[in-house]
Coordinates of C-alpha atoms in Angstrom, one line a residue:
R760 CA 68.0 94.8 90.9
I761 CA 70.6 96.4 88.2
I762 CA 69.9 99.9 87.3
S763 CA 70.7 100.1 83.7
R764 CA 70.0 103.4 82.5
Q765 CA 72.2 105.9 83.2
G766 CA 71.1 108.8 85.3
D767 CA 68.9 106.5 87.5
E768 CA 70.3 105.9 90.9
G769 CA 71.3 102.4 92.4
I770 CA 73.5 99.3 91.5
K771 CA 75.2 99.7 88.3
I772 CA 76.4 96.6 86.1
D773 CA 80.1 97.4 86.6
G774 CA 79.7 97.2 90.4
S775 CA 79.5 100.8 91.2
F776 CA 76.8 102.7 93.0
H777 CA 75.1 106.0 92.2
Q778 CA 73.1 108.3 94.0
H779 CA 72.2 111.8 93.3
R780 CA 71.9 111.3 89.7
P781 CA 74.7 109.6 87.7
Q782 CA 77.2 110.1 90.4
L783 CA 79.6 107.8 92.0
Y784 CA 78.7 107.0 95.6
S785 CA 79.8 103.8 96.5
G786 CA 81.3 105.4 99.8
G787 CA 78.7 107.5 101.7
Y788 CA 75.2 106.2 100.4
G789 CA 76.6 103.2 99.0
M790 CA 78.4 101.9 102.0
S791 CA 75.1 102.9 104.1
Y792 CA 73.2 100.7 101.5
V793 CA 75.6 97.8 101.8
N794 CA 75.5 97.9 105.4
D795 CA 71.6 97.9 105.4
L796 CA 71.4 95.2 103.1
A797 CA 73.5 92.7 105.1
D798 CA 71.1 93.6 108.0
F799 CA 68.0 92.8 106.0
F800 CA 69.3 89.6 104.8
L801 CA 69.9 88.5 108.1
L802 CA 66.5 89.8 109.7
A803 CA 64.7 87.9 106.9
R804 CA 66.1 84.6 107.9
G805 CA 63.4 82.2 109.2
T806 CA 60.6 84.4 108.5
S807 CA 58.1 85.0 105.4
F808 CA 60.2 87.4 104.0
E809 CA 63.3 85.2 103.3
E810 CA 61.7 84.2 99.8
L811 CA 62.2 87.9 98.9
F812 CA 66.0 87.6 99.5
N813 CA 66.6 84.9 96.8
V814 CA 69.8 83.5 95.2
D815 CA 69.5 85.8 92.3
K816 CA 69.3 88.7 94.6
L817 CA 72.2 87.5 96.7
K818 CA 74.2 87.4 93.7
I819 CA 73.4 91.0 92.8
V820 CA 74.7 91.9 96.3
R821 CA 77.7 89.7 96.2
E822 CA 78.8 91.3 93.1
L823 CA 78.4 94.7 94.4
M824 CA 80.2 94.0 97.4
L825 CA 83.2 92.0 95.8
N826 CA 83.5 93.5 92.5
G827 CA 82.6 97.3 93.8
E828 CA 82.8 98.2 97.3
R829 CA 86.0 96.3 97.8
L830 CA 87.9 97.4 94.9
F831 CA 87.2 101.0 96.1
G832 CA 88.6 100.6 99.5
Y833 CA 92.3 99.8 100.8
R834 CA 92.9 99.3 104.3
G835 CA 91.1 101.8 106.6
T836 CA 90.2 104.4 103.8
F837 CA 88.2 104.5 100.7
E838 CA 88.2 106.0 97.5
H839 CA 87.8 109.8 98.1
G840 CA 86.3 110.4 94.5
A841 CA 83.6 108.0 95.6
N842 CA 82.2 109.8 98.5
G843 CA 80.8 112.9 97.3
R844 CA 80.4 115.8 99.6
G845 CA 81.3 113.5 102.6
I846 CA 85.1 114.3 101.6
T847 CA 84.6 117.2 103.7
R848 CA 83.4 115.7 107.1
K849 CA 86.0 115.0 109.5
N850 CA 86.5 111.1 109.7
G851 CA 84.1 111.1 106.5
I852 CA 86.4 108.7 104.6
F853 CA 86.3 105.1 105.9
N854 CA 86.2 101.4 104.6
I855 CA 83.5 99.2 105.1
S856 CA 83.1 97.8 108.6
A857 CA 84.2 94.2 109.9
S858 CA 81.0 93.3 111.3
T859 CA 79.3 94.1 107.7
L860 CA 81.9 91.5 106.3
D861 CA 81.1 89.1 109.1
K862 CA 77.4 89.3 108.3
M863 CA 77.9 88.8 104.5
A864 CA 79.8 85.4 105.4
L865 CA 76.9 84.3 107.2
I866 CA 74.4 85.2 104.3
D867 CA 76.8 83.9 101.9
P868 CA 78.7 81.1 103.1
S869 CA 80.1 79.8 99.8
Y870 CA 82.2 82.9 99.5
T871 CA 83.1 83.1 103.2
K872 CA 87.1 82.9 102.3
E873 CA 86.7 86.2 100.3
Y874 CA 85.0 88.2 103.1
Q875 CA 87.6 86.7 105.6
L876 CA 90.6 87.7 103.2
W877 CA 88.8 91.4 102.9
K878 CA 88.4 91.6 106.7
K879 CA 92.2 90.9 107.0
H880 CA 93.1 93.4 104.4
L881 CA 91.2 96.2 106.8
K882 CA 93.7 95.4 109.4
G883 CA 96.7 95.8 107.0
S884 CA 97.3 92.3 105.4
P885 CA 97.8 92.6 101.7
F886 CA 95.2 93.3 99.3
P887 CA 93.6 89.6 98.2
V888 CA 92.6 90.4 94.4
P889 CA 95.2 92.8 93.0
G890 CA 94.2 94.0 89.4
N891 CA 93.1 96.7 87.3
K892 CA 89.3 97.9 86.8
F893 CA 87.4 100.5 84.7
F894 CA 84.0 101.4 86.1
W895 CA 82.7 102.5 83.0
K896 CA 79.5 103.5 84.4
S897 CA 81.3 106.1 86.7
D898 CA 84.1 107.2 84.7
I899 CA 86.8 106.0 87.1
M900 CA 89.8 103.4 87.1
V901 CA 91.1 101.8 90.1
Q902 CA 94.5 99.6 90.4
H903 CA 95.3 97.6 93.2
G904 CA 98.6 96.0 94.2
K905 CA 99.1 94.0 97.3
N906 CA 100.1 96.8 99.2
Y907 CA 99.2 100.1 97.0
Y908 CA 96.3 101.7 95.7
L909 CA 96.1 104.0 92.6
S910 CA 93.0 105.5 91.1
A911 CA 92.2 108.3 88.2
K912 CA 88.9 110.0 88.3
V913 CA 87.4 111.5 85.1
V914 CA 84.2 113.2 84.0
S915 CA 81.6 113.3 81.0
K916 CA 78.4 114.2 79.9
R917 CA 77.2 110.9 81.2
T918 CA 78.4 111.5 84.7
N919 CA 77.7 114.0 87.5
G920 CA 81.4 114.3 88.8
T921 CA 80.6 115.6 92.4
E922 CA 78.6 117.8 94.5
M923 CA 78.3 120.5 96.7
L924 CA 75.1 120.3 98.9
N925 CA 74.1 121.5 102.4
D926 CA 77.0 123.7 102.3
E927 CA 79.3 120.7 102.2
N928 CA 82.0 120.3 99.8
L929 CA 82.5 124.1 99.3
K930 CA 85.7 124.0 97.3
G931 CA 85.5 120.4 95.7
Y932 CA 85.1 121.7 91.8
N933 CA 88.4 119.9 90.7
L934 CA 87.6 116.4 92.5
P935 CA 86.4 114.7 89.2
L936 CA 88.9 116.4 87.0
G937 CA 91.4 113.8 86.4
A938 CA 92.4 113.6 89.8
T939 CA 94.5 110.7 91.4
Q940 CA 94.7 108.9 94.7
I941 CA 98.0 107.4 95.5
L942 CA 98.0 105.1 98.6
T943 CA 100.6 102.7 100.6
S944 CA 100.0 103.3 104.1
G945 CA 96.3 104.4 103.6
E946 CA 97.0 107.2 105.9
E947 CA 98.3 109.6 103.2
Y948 CA 95.1 111.8 103.1
K949 CA 93.6 110.9 106.3
N950 CA 91.7 114.3 107.3
I951 CA 93.8 116.5 105.0
Y952 CA 91.1 118.1 103.5
P953 CA 90.7 121.4 105.3
L954 CA 94.7 121.8 104.7
W955 CA 94.7 121.1 101.2
N956 CA 95.1 123.6 98.5
W957 CA 92.0 122.7 96.4
C958 CA 93.5 124.1 93.2
M959 CA 96.1 121.6 93.5
L960 CA 94.3 118.2 93.7
P961 CA 96.6 115.3 92.8
G962 CA 96.5 114.6 89.3
T963 CA 94.6 117.8 88.3
T964 CA 95.6 120.5 85.9
A965 CA 93.9 123.6 87.0
I966 CA 94.3 127.6 87.3
Q967 CA 95.9 128.9 90.6
Q968 CA 93.3 131.0 91.8
A969 CA 91.3 130.2 94.7
D970 CA 88.0 131.0 93.4
S971 CA 88.3 128.6 90.7
A972 CA 88.0 125.6 93.2
I973 CA 84.6 126.8 94.4
L974 CA 81.9 124.3 93.7
R975 CA 78.2 125.2 93.5
G976 CA 75.6 122.4 93.3
Y977 CA 76.3 119.5 91.0
L978 CA 79.3 119.4 88.5
F979 CA 77.9 117.8 85.4
G980 CA 80.4 116.7 82.8
T981 CA 80.4 118.8 79.6
N982 CA 83.0 116.6 77.5
E983 CA 81.7 113.9 75.5
F984 CA 85.1 112.0 74.9
A985 CA 86.1 110.1 78.2
G986 CA 86.5 106.4 79.0
G987 CA 88.9 103.6 79.2
V988 CA 89.8 100.0 78.8
S989 CA 91.0 97.1 81.2
D990 CA 92.2 93.8 80.9
G991 CA 92.0 93.1 84.5
K992 CA 95.7 93.7 84.9
N993 CA 96.4 96.7 83.1
G994 CA 94.4 99.7 81.7
V995 CA 94.0 103.1 80.1
I996 CA 91.5 105.7 81.3
A997 CA 91.3 109.4 79.2
Y998 CA 89.5 112.5 78.8
E999 CA 89.2 115.9 76.9
H1000 CA 89.3 118.4 79.6
D1001 CA 87.7 121.9 79.1
Y1002 CA 86.8 123.4 82.3
R1003 CA 87.0 126.8 84.1
G1004 CA 89.3 128.3 81.2
V1005 CA 91.7 125.3 80.9
K1006 CA 92.0 122.9 78.1
A1007 CA 93.8 119.7 77.9
K1008 CA 94.1 116.3 76.8
K1009 CA 94.7 113.9 79.9
A1010 CA 95.6 110.2 80.0
Y1011 CA 96.5 107.6 82.3
F1012 CA 98.5 104.5 81.6
F1013 CA 98.3 101.8 84.3
M1014 CA 100.9 99.4 83.2
N1015 CA 102.6 96.9 85.3
D1016 CA 102.4 98.3 88.7
V1017 CA 103.3 101.6 87.4
V1018 CA 101.1 104.5 86.3
L1019 CA 102.4 107.0 83.5
C1020 CA 100.6 110.1 83.1
L1021 CA 100.5 112.2 80.1
G1022 CA 99.0 115.9 79.5
A1023 CA 99.1 117.5 76.0
G1024 CA 97.5 120.5 74.1
I1025 CA 97.4 122.5 77.7
E1026 CA 95.9 125.8 76.9
S1027 CA 94.5 128.9 79.2
S1028 CA 94.2 132.6 78.6
A1029 CA 94.2 133.4 82.1
P1030 CA 96.6 135.4 83.8
E1031 CA 97.0 133.2 86.5
E1032 CA 99.5 130.2 86.5
V1033 CA 98.2 126.6 85.4
F1034 CA 99.5 123.7 87.5
T1035 CA 99.4 120.1 86.8
T1036 CA 99.6 118.8 90.6
V1037 CA 101.4 115.0 90.9
N1038 CA 100.6 114.8 94.4
Q1039 CA 99.6 116.9 97.6
C1040 CA 99.5 114.5 100.9
F1041 CA 100.9 114.7 104.1
F1042 CA 104.8 115.0 104.6
T1043 CA 106.3 111.9 106.3
G1044 CA 109.9 113.8 107.3
S1045 CA 111.8 112.2 104.7
M1046 CA 112.4 112.9 100.9
T1047 CA 115.1 112.0 98.6
V1048 CA 115.4 114.4 95.5
N1049 CA 117.7 113.8 92.1
D1050 CA 118.3 116.5 89.5
G1051 CA 119.8 114.1 87.0
S1052 CA 123.1 114.7 88.3
K1053 CA 123.1 114.3 91.9
E1054 CA 120.9 113.0 94.7
W1055 CA 120.2 114.6 98.3
K1056 CA 118.2 114.3 101.2
Y1057 CA 115.5 117.0 101.2
K1058 CA 115.4 119.3 104.2
S1059 CA 111.8 120.4 105.1
G1060 CA 110.9 123.8 104.3
Q1061 CA 112.7 124.3 101.0
E1062 CA 111.3 124.6 97.5
M1063 CA 113.2 122.7 94.8
N1064 CA 113.3 123.2 91.2
N1065 CA 113.2 120.9 88.3
P1066 CA 113.9 117.5 90.0
K1067 CA 114.2 114.6 87.8
W1068 CA 113.0 112.3 90.3
V1069 CA 111.5 112.1 93.9
Y1070 CA 111.1 109.6 96.4
H1071 CA 108.6 110.1 99.3
D1072 CA 106.8 107.6 101.5
R1073 CA 107.2 104.6 99.3
I1074 CA 106.4 106.4 96.3
G1075 CA 108.7 107.1 93.5
Y1076 CA 107.9 110.0 90.9
L1077 CA 109.7 110.1 87.8
F1078 CA 109.6 112.9 85.1
L1079 CA 109.9 112.1 81.6
D1080 CA 109.9 115.3 79.7
E1081 CA 111.4 119.0 80.2
T1082 CA 109.0 121.0 82.1
K1083 CA 109.2 123.4 84.8
R1084 CA 108.6 121.3 88.1
N1085 CA 108.6 122.1 91.8
V1086 CA 108.7 120.2 95.1
C1087 CA 108.3 121.1 98.7
S1088 CA 107.0 120.3 101.9
R1089 CA 105.1 123.4 103.5
I1090 CA 103.0 124.1 106.6
Q1091 CA 99.7 124.6 105.3
T1092 CA 96.6 125.7 107.7
G1093 CA 92.8 125.6 107.5
A1094 CA 89.5 124.7 109.3
W1095 CA 86.9 122.4 108.2
K1096 CA 84.6 125.2 108.1
E1097 CA 86.3 126.6 105.3
V1098 CA 85.1 123.2 103.2
N1099 CA 82.0 122.4 105.3
L1100 CA 79.9 125.4 106.9
S1101 CA 78.8 122.8 109.6
G1102 CA 82.6 122.0 110.4
S1103 CA 84.8 123.3 113.2
S1104 CA 86.3 126.6 112.8
E1105 CA 89.6 125.6 114.7
R1106 CA 92.6 126.5 112.8
L1107 CA 94.6 123.3 112.0
S1108 CA 97.9 122.9 110.5
G1109 CA 100.1 120.3 109.0
D1110 CA 103.4 119.8 106.9
I1111 CA 102.2 118.8 103.4
F1112 CA 104.2 117.4 100.5
N1113 CA 103.6 119.3 97.2
L1114 CA 105.0 118.4 93.9
W1115 CA 103.7 120.0 90.5
V1116 CA 104.5 121.1 87.1
D1117 CA 104.3 124.7 86.5
H1118 CA 102.8 125.3 83.0
G1119 CA 103.1 129.4 83.3
T1120 CA 100.5 131.9 82.5
K1121 CA 98.5 132.3 79.2
V1122 CA 99.5 128.5 78.5
S1123 CA 99.6 127.6 74.7
D1124 CA 100.1 123.7 73.8
G1125 CA 101.5 122.9 77.4
H1126 CA 102.2 119.3 78.1
Y1127 CA 103.6 117.0 81.1
G1128 CA 104.8 113.4 81.4
Y1129 CA 105.5 111.5 84.5
M1130 CA 105.4 108.2 86.3
L1131 CA 104.4 107.0 89.6
V1132 CA 105.8 103.8 91.0
P1133 CA 104.1 102.9 94.1
D1134 CA 105.2 100.3 97.2
C1135 CA 109.1 100.5 96.3
T1136 CA 112.0 101.0 98.6
L1137 CA 114.4 103.7 97.5
K1138 CA 117.0 101.2 96.4
N1139 CA 114.5 99.6 94.0
F1140 CA 113.4 102.8 92.8
R1141 CA 116.8 103.9 91.6
S1142 CA 117.0 100.7 89.8
F1143 CA 113.7 101.2 88.1
V1144 CA 114.7 104.6 86.8
K1145 CA 117.8 103.2 85.3
N1146 CA 116.4 100.0 83.8
H1147 CA 112.7 100.6 83.0
T1148 CA 111.5 100.1 79.3
Y1149 CA 108.6 102.5 79.5
E1150 CA 108.5 104.7 76.4
I1151 CA 106.3 107.7 75.3
V1152 CA 105.6 107.0 71.6
S1153 CA 103.4 110.3 71.3
N1154 CA 102.2 113.1 73.8
T1155 CA 100.2 115.5 71.3
R1156 CA 96.7 117.0 71.5
F1157 CA 96.0 114.3 68.6
I1158 CA 97.3 111.0 69.7
Q1159 CA 98.8 110.0 73.5
A1160 CA 100.6 106.6 72.9
V1161 CA 103.0 104.7 75.5
K1162 CA 104.8 101.4 75.1
L1163 CA 106.3 99.1 77.8
K1164 CA 109.1 97.9 75.1
K1165 CA 110.3 94.5 77.0
E1166 CA 107.0 93.3 77.4
Q1167 CA 105.6 94.5 74.2
I1168 CA 102.5 96.3 75.7
Y1169 CA 100.9 99.2 73.8
A1170 CA 98.6 101.8 74.6
V1171 CA 97.1 104.5 72.5
V1172 CA 94.5 107.3 73.2
F1173 CA 93.2 108.7 69.9
Y1174 CA 91.7 112.1 70.2
T1175 CA 91.2 112.3 66.7
P1176 CA 91.3 109.9 63.9
G1177 CA 94.9 109.2 63.2
T1178 CA 97.9 106.7 62.9
V1179 CA 100.7 106.0 65.2
V1180 CA 103.7 103.8 64.6
L1181 CA 104.2 101.7 68.1
D1182 CA 107.3 99.6 66.9
D1183 CA 108.8 98.2 64.0
G1184 CA 106.2 96.6 61.9
I1185 CA 103.5 97.5 64.1
T1186 CA 101.3 100.7 63.0
L1187 CA 97.7 101.5 64.6
C1188 CA 95.1 103.4 62.9
A1189 CA 91.8 104.7 64.1
D1190 CA 89.0 106.2 62.1
K1191 CA 87.3 107.8 65.2
K1192 CA 88.3 108.9 68.7
A1193 CA 89.2 105.8 70.8
V1194 CA 91.2 104.2 73.7
V1195 CA 93.4 101.1 72.8
Y1196 CA 95.3 98.7 74.8
I1197 CA 97.5 96.1 73.0
E1198 CA 99.8 93.1 74.0
K1199 CA 101.8 91.0 71.4
Q1200 CA 101.5 87.4 72.7
G1201 CA 103.8 85.4 70.5
E1202 CA 103.0 86.3 66.8
E1203 CA 99.6 87.2 67.6
F1204 CA 98.1 90.5 69.1
K1205 CA 95.6 90.8 72.2
V1206 CA 93.7 94.1 71.4

């Protein structure tokens, strides 16, 4: 059955699965759950128990599978923000098994084609149902293209962001604090976790002090304002960040196969630097960097300052404001035991791509603005940089607003009641905190 009350574990109406209080666990426990359900449905066939697995029950399972589990997966991997402490187990991140999908095709024959296309995707074929979804019970937004996956995970008083239990996920404090996942191959983060700098998780804004990443027990959200909107193709998710000495307003605008990330009102009284990390993943050995006047091929081991844009592993990164920025690849070392006490103490190393915004120390009113353009060639990304019509209308602690001028698409996050002029003749007012997405269609507006 659907478990409606927030805080109670089980299947949620939005297709996510909760375990260990209001914690997104569609991987791990949730994955085991759907695998077991497929087995039980088959075992019951032709027995007196079959009546318990009726059409209504099957519909719930189908929705959980196709509108939940499927959307958190990409090829052979899975949303690492939906795996709880399992993120720190070697080979602990994996997509659903092909055998489970075969079983579902038998159990639910009217949807055989859906399960078969999903199974083909596990082996590398394009994702069968591209689009955007906000899982409002779990504070996470996902975006699928045919050959990419993007997500942003936030937290609120309504959710438990992640956990450290059984001495696993020892450094996972930042995992639900605006973390993004950026995939084209699906191999970008495979077993990277002992090598990660856990103060520099993709998408997060955090103090660069090792102890600030240490997690003890559950991480329950303390902010009230967090949420998003989606029309199935595009969406916006945002939240008010106030954790471990850093305050910020953070928003993610998923619009036409691009995500535009904004941060404002960044404050910290700490003596350590505060970084917003754009990405930290395995380095493929090839990267192109442009500083606004010239372009060059990156040489491994360098640290380059203030790139205007960076292209690496079929992802383009474009900066939209004047902040201190850095990009490099560097050899990082670690052991599974450092993030999971039951893990191996063997020292591992890897060449890691790092791209970040340096807000400095004792930050006051810091900000950032950058775009992620997935699944593109270098040629196509160069063209995008020159010709895109995305604009930042506002990026303050009060209002963050973006427009896609050519398509007349607008998205706004109000952190306070306020007014914003989006275009000639288009003014949006809100009398309370809100997240709004608008498309102009002819002379009318879809809001």
